[in-house]
Coordinates of N, CA and C and ligand atoms in Angstrom, one line a residue:
X39 N -5.7 0.4 21.9 CA -5.2 1.8 22.4 C -5.1 2.8 21.2
X40 N -5.5 4.0 21.5 CA -5.6 5.0 20.4 C -4.0 5.4 20.1
X41 N -3.8 5.6 18.8 CA -2.6 5.9 18.3 C -2.3 7.4 18.3
X42 N -1.1 7.9 18.7 CA -1.1 9.4 18.4 C -0.3 9.7 17.3
X43 N -1.1 10.1 16.2 CA -0.5 10.5 14.9 C -0.7 11.9 14.7
X44 N 0.5 12.7 14.6 CA 0.4 14.1 14.5 C -0.2 14.8 13.3
X45 N -0.4 16.0 13.3 CA -1.0 16.7 12.2 C 0.2 16.8 11.1
X46 N 1.4 16.9 11.7 CA 2.7 16.9 10.8 C 2.8 15.7 10.0
X47 N 2.6 14.5 10.6 CA 2.7 13.3 10.1 C 1.7 13.1 8.9
X48 N 0.5 13.5 9.3 CA -0.6 13.5 8.2 C -0.2 14.3 7.1
X49 N 0.2 15.4 7.4 CA 0.6 16.5 6.3 C 1.7 15.9 5.3
X50 N 2.7 15.2 5.9 CA 3.7 14.7 5.2 C 3.3 13.7 4.3
X51 N 2.3 12.8 4.8 CA 1.8 11.7 3.9 C 0.9 12.2 2.7
X52 N 0.0 13.2 3.2 CA -0.8 13.9 2.1 C 0.0 14.6 1.1
X53 N 1.0 15.2 1.4 CA 2.0 16.1 0.7 C 2.6 15.0 -0.4
X54 N 3.0 14.0 0.1 CA 3.8 13.1 -0.9 C 2.9 12.5 -1.8
X55 N 1.7 12.1 -1.3 CA 0.6 11.5 -2.1 C 0.2 12.3 -3.3
X56 N 0.1 13.7 -3.0 CA -0.2 14.7 -4.0 C 0.9 14.6 -5.1
X57 N 2.1 14.6 -4.8 CA 3.3 14.5 -5.7 C 3.1 13.1 -6.5
X58 N 2.8 12.0 -5.8 CA 2.9 10.7 -6.4 C 1.7 10.6 -7.4
X59 N 0.6 11.4 -7.2 CA -0.5 11.4 -8.1 C -0.1 11.9 -9.5
X60 N 0.9 12.6 -9.6 CA 1.3 13.3 -11.0 C 1.9 12.2 -11.8
X61 N 2.4 11.1 -11.2 CA 3.1 10.2 -12.0 C 2.7 8.6 -11.8
X62 N 1.4 8.4 -11.6 CA 0.8 7.1 -11.4 C 1.4 6.0 -12.2
X63 N 1.3 6.2 -13.5 CA 1.8 5.0 -14.3 C 3.3 4.5 -14.1
X64 N 4.1 5.5 -13.9 CA 5.7 5.2 -13.7 C 5.7 4.5 -12.3
X65 N 5.1 5.1 -11.4 CA 5.2 4.7 -9.9 C 4.5 3.3 -9.7
X66 N 3.4 2.9 -10.4 CA 2.8 1.7 -10.3 C 3.8 0.5 -10.7
X67 N 4.3 0.9 -11.9 CA 5.4 0.0 -12.5 C 6.4 -0.2 -11.6
X68 N 7.0 0.7 -11.0 CA 8.3 0.8 -10.1 C 7.9 -0.1 -8.9
X69 N 6.6 0.2 -8.4 CA 6.2 -0.4 -7.2 C 6.1 -2.0 -7.4
X70 N 5.5 -2.4 -8.5 CA 5.5 -3.7 -8.8 C 6.8 -4.5 -9.1
X71 N 7.7 -3.7 -9.8 CA 9.1 -4.1 -10.1 C 9.9 -4.5 -8.8
X72 N 9.7 -3.5 -7.8 CA 10.3 -3.7 -6.5 C 9.8 -4.8 -5.7
X73 N 8.6 -5.1 -5.9 CA 7.8 -6.1 -5.2 C 8.5 -7.4 -5.7
X74 N 8.6 -7.5 -6.9 CA 9.1 -8.7 -7.5 C 10.7 -8.9 -7.3
X75 N 11.3 -7.8 -7.2 CA 12.8 -7.9 -6.9 C 13.0 -8.4 -5.5
X76 N 12.2 -8.0 -4.6 CA 12.3 -8.5 -3.2 C 11.8 -10.0 -3.1
X77 N 10.6 -10.2 -3.7 CA 9.9 -11.5 -3.7 C 9.6 -12.0 -5.0
X78 N 10.6 -12.5 -5.6 CA 10.2 -13.0 -7.1 C 8.9 -14.0 -7.2
X79 N 8.7 -14.8 -6.2 CA 7.7 -15.8 -6.1 C 6.3 -15.2 -6.0
X80 N 6.3 -13.9 -5.6 CA 4.9 -13.2 -5.6 C 4.3 -13.1 -7.0
X81 N 5.2 -13.2 -8.0 CA 4.7 -13.1 -9.4 C 3.5 -14.0 -9.7
X82 N 3.6 -15.2 -9.2 CA 2.5 -16.2 -9.4 C 1.1 -15.8 -8.9
X83 N 1.1 -14.8 -8.0 CA -0.3 -14.5 -7.3 C -1.0 -13.6 -8.1
X84 N -0.3 -12.7 -8.8 CA -1.1 -11.7 -9.5 C -1.4 -12.1 -10.9
X85 N -2.8 -11.9 -11.3 CA -3.3 -12.4 -12.6 C -2.5 -11.7 -13.7
X86 N -2.3 -10.5 -13.6 CA -1.6 -9.6 -14.7 C -0.1 -10.0 -14.6
X87 N 0.5 -10.7 -13.8 CA 2.1 -11.0 -13.9 C 2.3 -12.4 -14.2
X88 N 1.5 -13.4 -13.8 CA 2.0 -14.7 -13.9 C 2.2 -15.2 -15.3
X89 N 1.6 -14.8 -16.3 CA 2.0 -15.3 -17.7 C 2.9 -14.3 -18.4
X90 N 3.6 -13.4 -17.7 CA 4.3 -12.4 -18.5 C 5.8 -12.4 -18.0
X91 N 6.7 -12.2 -18.8 CA 8.2 -12.2 -18.5 C 8.6 -11.0 -17.8
X92 N 7.9 -9.8 -18.3 CA 8.2 -8.6 -17.8 C 6.9 -8.0 -17.0
X93 N 7.2 -7.0 -16.1 CA 6.0 -6.3 -15.5 C 5.4 -5.5 -16.6
X94 N 4.2 -5.8 -16.9 CA 3.4 -5.1 -18.0 C 3.3 -3.7 -17.8
X95 N 3.6 -2.8 -18.9 CA 3.4 -1.3 -18.8 C 1.9 -1.1 -19.0
X96 N 1.4 -0.1 -18.2 CA 0.0 0.4 -18.6 C -1.2 -0.8 -18.4
X97 N -0.8 -1.7 -17.6 CA -1.8 -2.6 -17.1 C -2.8 -2.1 -16.1
X98 N -4.2 -2.0 -16.4 CA -5.1 -1.4 -15.6 C -5.3 -2.1 -14.2
X99 N -5.1 -3.5 -14.2 CA -5.1 -4.1 -12.9 C -4.0 -3.8 -12.0
X100 N -2.8 -3.8 -12.7 CA -1.5 -3.5 -12.0 C -1.6 -1.9 -11.3
X101 N -2.1 -1.1 -12.1 CA -2.3 0.3 -11.8 C -3.3 0.3 -10.6
X102 N -4.5 -0.5 -10.8 CA -5.4 -0.4 -9.6 C -4.9 -0.8 -8.4
X103 N -4.1 -1.9 -8.3 CA -3.6 -2.5 -7.1 C -2.7 -1.5 -6.4
X104 N -1.8 -0.9 -7.2 CA -0.8 0.1 -6.8 C -1.5 1.2 -6.2
X105 N -2.5 1.8 -7.0 CA -3.1 3.1 -6.5 C -4.0 2.7 -5.2
X106 N -4.5 1.6 -5.2 CA -5.4 1.1 -3.8 C -4.3 1.2 -2.7
X107 N -3.2 0.6 -2.9 CA -2.1 0.5 -1.7 C -1.7 2.0 -1.3
X108 N -1.4 2.6 -2.3 CA -1.0 4.2 -2.0 C -2.1 4.9 -1.4
X109 N -3.3 4.9 -2.0 CA -4.4 5.7 -1.6 C -5.1 5.3 -0.1
X110 N -5.1 4.0 0.1 CA -5.7 3.5 1.2 C -4.8 3.7 2.3
X111 N -3.5 3.8 2.1 CA -2.5 4.0 3.1 C -2.7 5.6 3.6
X112 N -2.8 6.4 2.5 CA -3.0 7.8 2.8 C -4.2 8.1 3.6
X113 N -5.2 7.3 3.2 CA -6.5 7.5 4.0 C -6.3 7.1 5.3
X114 N -5.5 5.9 5.6 CA -5.2 5.4 7.0 C -4.6 6.4 7.7
X115 N -3.7 7.2 7.1 CA -3.0 8.2 7.9 C -3.9 9.4 8.4
X116 N -4.8 9.7 7.5 CA -5.8 10.6 7.9 C -6.7 10.3 9.1
X117 N -7.1 9.0 9.0 CA -7.9 8.5 10.2 C -7.2 8.3 11.4
X118 N -5.9 8.0 11.4 CA -5.0 7.8 12.5 C -5.0 9.2 13.2
X119 N -4.9 10.3 12.4 CA -4.8 11.7 13.1 C -6.0 12.0 13.6
X120 N -7.1 11.7 12.8 CA -8.5 12.1 13.4 C -9.1 11.3 14.4
X121 N -8.9 9.9 14.4 CA -9.5 9.0 15.3 C -8.6 8.2 16.2
X122 N -7.3 8.2 15.7 CA -6.4 7.4 16.5 C -6.4 6.0 16.3
X123 N -7.2 5.6 15.2 CA -7.2 4.2 14.7 C -7.6 4.2 13.3
X124 N -7.4 3.0 12.5 CA -7.7 2.8 11.2 C -9.1 2.1 11.2
X125 N -10.0 2.7 10.6 CA -11.3 2.0 10.4 C -11.7 1.8 8.9
X126 N -11.7 0.7 8.5 CA -12.1 0.4 7.1 C -13.6 0.0 7.0
X127 N -14.3 0.7 6.1 CA -15.8 0.2 6.1 C -15.9 -1.5 6.1
X128 N -16.9 -1.9 6.8 CA -17.1 -3.2 6.9 C -17.0 -4.1 5.6
X129 N -17.7 -3.6 4.6 CA -17.9 -4.3 3.4 C -16.6 -4.4 2.7
X130 N -15.8 -3.2 2.7 CA -14.5 -3.2 2.0 C -13.5 -4.1 2.7
X131 N -13.6 -4.0 4.1 CA -12.6 -5.0 4.8 C -12.9 -6.4 4.5
X132 N -14.2 -6.8 4.4 CA -14.7 -8.2 4.1 C -14.0 -8.6 2.7
X133 N -14.3 -7.6 1.7 CA -13.8 -7.9 0.5 C -12.3 -8.0 0.4
X134 N -11.5 -7.1 1.1 CA -10.0 -7.2 1.1 C -9.7 -8.4 1.8
X135 N -10.3 -8.9 3.0 CA -9.9 -10.1 3.6 C -10.1 -11.3 2.5
X136 N -11.1 -11.3 1.9 CA -11.4 -12.5 1.1 C -10.6 -12.5 -0.2
X137 N -10.3 -11.5 -0.8 CA -9.5 -11.3 -2.0 C -8.1 -11.9 -1.7
X138 N -7.5 -11.4 -0.6 CA -6.1 -11.7 -0.2 C -6.0 -13.2 0.2
X139 N -6.9 -13.5 1.0 CA -7.0 -15.1 1.4 C -7.0 -16.0 0.2
X140 N -7.9 -15.7 -0.7 CA -8.1 -16.5 -1.8 C -6.9 -16.6 -2.8
X141 N -6.1 -15.4 -2.7 CA -4.9 -15.3 -3.6 C -3.8 -16.0 -2.9
X142 N -3.9 -16.4 -1.7 CA -2.7 -17.1 -1.0 C -1.7 -16.1 -0.3
X143 N -2.2 -14.8 0.0 CA -1.4 -13.7 0.6 C -1.2 -14.1 1.9
X144 N 0.1 -14.1 2.5 CA 0.4 -14.5 3.9 C 1.1 -13.3 4.5
X145 N 1.2 -13.3 5.9 CA 1.8 -12.1 6.5 C 3.2 -11.6 6.1
X146 N 4.0 -12.4 5.7 CA 5.3 -11.8 5.2 C 5.3 -11.0 4.0
X147 N 4.1 -11.3 3.1 CA 4.0 -10.6 1.9 C 3.7 -9.1 2.2
X148 N 3.0 -8.8 3.3 CA 2.7 -7.4 3.7 C 4.1 -6.6 4.1
X149 N 5.0 -7.4 4.5 CA 6.2 -6.7 4.6 C 7.0 -6.4 3.4
X150 N 6.9 -7.2 2.5 CA 7.4 -7.0 1.2 C 6.8 -5.7 0.5
X151 N 5.4 -5.7 0.6 CA 4.7 -4.7 0.0 C 5.0 -3.4 0.7
X152 N 5.3 -3.4 2.0 CA 5.7 -2.2 2.7 C 7.0 -1.6 2.2
X153 N 7.9 -2.5 2.2 CA 9.3 -2.1 1.7 C 9.3 -1.6 0.3
X154 N 8.4 -2.2 -0.6 CA 8.3 -1.7 -2.0 C 7.6 -0.3 -1.9
X155 N 6.6 -0.1 -1.2 CA 5.8 1.2 -1.1 C 6.9 2.3 -0.5
X156 N 7.6 2.0 0.6 CA 8.5 3.0 1.0 C 9.6 3.4 0.0
X157 N 10.1 2.3 -0.6 CA 11.2 2.8 -1.7 C 10.6 3.5 -2.8
X158 N 9.3 3.2 -3.3 CA 8.7 4.0 -4.3 C 8.3 5.4 -3.9
X159 N 7.9 5.5 -2.6 CA 7.7 7.0 -2.1 C 9.0 7.8 -2.2
X160 N 10.1 7.1 -1.6 CA 11.4 7.8 -1.6 C 11.8 8.4 -2.9
X161 N 11.7 7.5 -4.0 CA 12.0 8.0 -5.2 C 11.0 9.1 -5.9
X162 N 9.9 8.9 -5.5 CA 8.8 9.8 -6.1 C 9.0 11.1 -5.6
X163 N 9.3 11.3 -4.3 CA 9.3 12.7 -3.7 C 10.6 13.4 -3.8
X164 N 11.7 12.6 -4.2 CA 13.0 13.3 -4.4 C 13.4 14.0 -3.2
X165 N 13.8 15.4 -3.3 CA 14.3 16.1 -2.3 C 13.4 16.5 -1.1
X166 N 12.1 16.2 -1.4 CA 11.2 16.5 -0.2 C 11.3 15.3 0.8
X167 N 12.0 14.3 0.5 CA 11.9 13.2 1.3 C 12.6 13.5 2.7
X168 N 12.0 12.7 3.8 CA 12.7 12.8 5.1 C 12.3 11.5 5.9
X169 N 13.2 11.2 6.8 CA 12.9 10.0 7.7 C 11.5 10.2 8.2
X170 N 11.1 11.4 8.6 CA 9.9 11.6 9.4 C 8.7 11.1 8.3
X171 N 8.9 11.5 7.0 CA 7.9 11.2 6.1 C 7.6 9.8 5.9
X172 N 8.9 9.2 5.8 CA 8.8 7.7 5.6 C 8.2 7.0 6.8
X173 N 8.6 7.5 8.0 CA 8.0 6.9 9.2 C 6.5 6.9 9.3
X174 N 6.0 8.1 8.8 CA 4.4 8.3 8.9 C 3.6 7.4 8.0
X175 N 4.5 7.1 6.7 CA 3.8 6.1 5.8 C 3.9 4.8 6.3
X176 N 5.0 4.5 7.0 CA 5.2 3.1 7.5 C 4.1 3.0 8.5
X177 N 3.9 3.9 9.4 CA 3.0 3.5 10.7 C 1.5 3.6 10.0
X178 N 1.1 4.4 9.0 CA -0.1 4.3 8.5 C -0.4 2.9 7.8
X179 N 0.6 2.5 6.9 CA 0.6 1.2 6.5 C 0.5 0.0 7.3
X180 N 1.1 0.1 8.4 CA 1.2 -0.9 9.5 C -0.3 -1.2 10.0
X181 N -0.8 -0.1 10.2 CA -2.2 -0.1 10.9 C -3.2 -0.7 9.8
X182 N -3.1 -0.2 8.6 CA -4.0 -0.7 7.5 C -3.8 -2.2 7.4
X183 N -2.5 -2.6 7.2 CA -2.3 -4.1 7.0 C -2.7 -5.0 8.2
X184 N -2.7 -4.3 9.3 CA -3.1 -5.1 10.6 C -4.6 -5.3 10.4
X185 N -5.5 -4.3 10.0 CA -6.9 -4.5 9.9 C -7.0 -5.5 8.7
X186 N -6.4 -5.5 7.7 CA -6.6 -6.5 6.7 C -6.2 -8.0 7.1
X187 N -5.0 -8.1 7.7 CA -4.6 -9.3 8.3 C -5.7 -9.9 9.4
X188 N -6.1 -9.0 10.2 CA -7.0 -9.5 11.2 C -8.3 -10.1 10.4
X189 N -8.7 -9.4 9.5 CA -10.1 -9.8 8.8 C -9.7 -11.3 8.1
X190 N -8.5 -11.3 7.5 CA -8.2 -12.6 6.8 C -8.1 -13.8 7.8
X191 N -7.6 -13.6 9.1 CA -7.6 -14.5 10.1 C -9.0 -14.9 10.4
X192 N -10.0 -13.8 10.6 CA -11.3 -14.0 10.9 C -12.0 -15.0 9.9
X193 N -11.6 -15.1 8.5 CA -12.3 -15.7 7.7 C -11.6 -17.2 7.5
X194 N -10.5 -17.3 8.1 CA -9.9 -18.7 7.8 C -10.5 -19.8 8.6
Ligands
LIG170 C1 -6.2 -7.5 -4.7 C2 -5.6 -3.8 -1.8 C3 -1.7 -6.0 0.1 C4 -1.9 -9.3 -3.3 C5 -6.4 -6.4 -4.1 C6 -7.6 -5.5 -4.2 C7 -7.4 -4.5 -3.4 C8 -6.2 -4.7 -2.6 C9 -8.3 -3.4 -3.2 C10 -8.7 -5.9 -5.2 C11 -8.6 -5.3 -6.5 C12 -9.6 -5.3 -7.4 O1 -10.5 -6.1 -7.4 O2 -9.7 -4.4 -8.3 C13 -4.6 -4.0 -0.9 C14 -4.0 -3.1 0.1 C15 -3.0 -3.8 0.6 C16 -2.7 -4.9 -0.1 C17 -4.7 -1.8 0.5 C18 -2.1 -3.4 1.8 C19 -2.3 -2.5 2.6 C20 -1.3 -6.9 -0.7 C21 -0.3 -7.9 -0.4 C22 -0.3 -8.8 -1.5 C23 -1.5 -8.4 -2.3 C24 0.8 -7.7 0.7 C25 0.7 -9.8 -1.7 C26 1.9 -9.6 -2.1 C27 -3.1 -9.0 -4.1 C28 -3.5 -9.9 -5.1 C29 -4.7 -9.4 -5.6 C30 -5.0 -8.4 -4.7 C31 -2.6 -11.2 -5.6 C32 -5.6 -9.9 -6.9 C33 -5.1 -9.1 -7.9 C34 -5.3 -9.7 -9.3 O3 -4.8 -10.6 -9.7 O4 -6.0 -9.1 -10.0 N1 -5.7 -5.8 -3.1 N2 -3.8 -5.1 -1.2 N3 -2.0 -7.5 -1.9 N4 -4.0 -8.1 -3.7 FE1 -3.9 -6.7 -2.6

């Protein structure tokens, strides 16, 4: 069933992503620090975390994963508004499914990453923050995560 995602919700996500882009190194670090605060065991899954005592600063892989999550969620919001659903390109989705399956990612991890994402956005946007903004990100993330999880189940 098509989702009704409003122009206002889309604008809130885009506006906050524009602010976040100004500070990717700090936000990436904060995002991963929060993931590990909520789920310390997740450390072992990430190649760039498992051999280090601290979350590494300026690590390109760490930054890449953080930016992918932020950016793909923002794109999901745009698709929800335009089409009422999240459509990830078939090849991208296959790749996402296999990477996460191979790394041992399971459904509850997606909730951890969601919580870390929402906390990071809240800190990033400061006074611009609103419940509605967070709700819009949460909804876009849930649809994107559902697409990845479905692909992972398909491959199992
Ligand atoms: C890798 C995106 C959620 C754990 C990746 C890659 C992408 C990606 C694009 C490949 C990176 C590359 O090859 O450069 C996403 C998106 C997510 C999501 C869009 C949610 C909407 C998660 C969750 C976990 C996770 C919930 C588990 C906590 C990993 C791990 C890797 C990975 C362990 C391999 C990274 C490495 O060690 O280099 N993800 N991911 N991801 N993802 Fe995710």
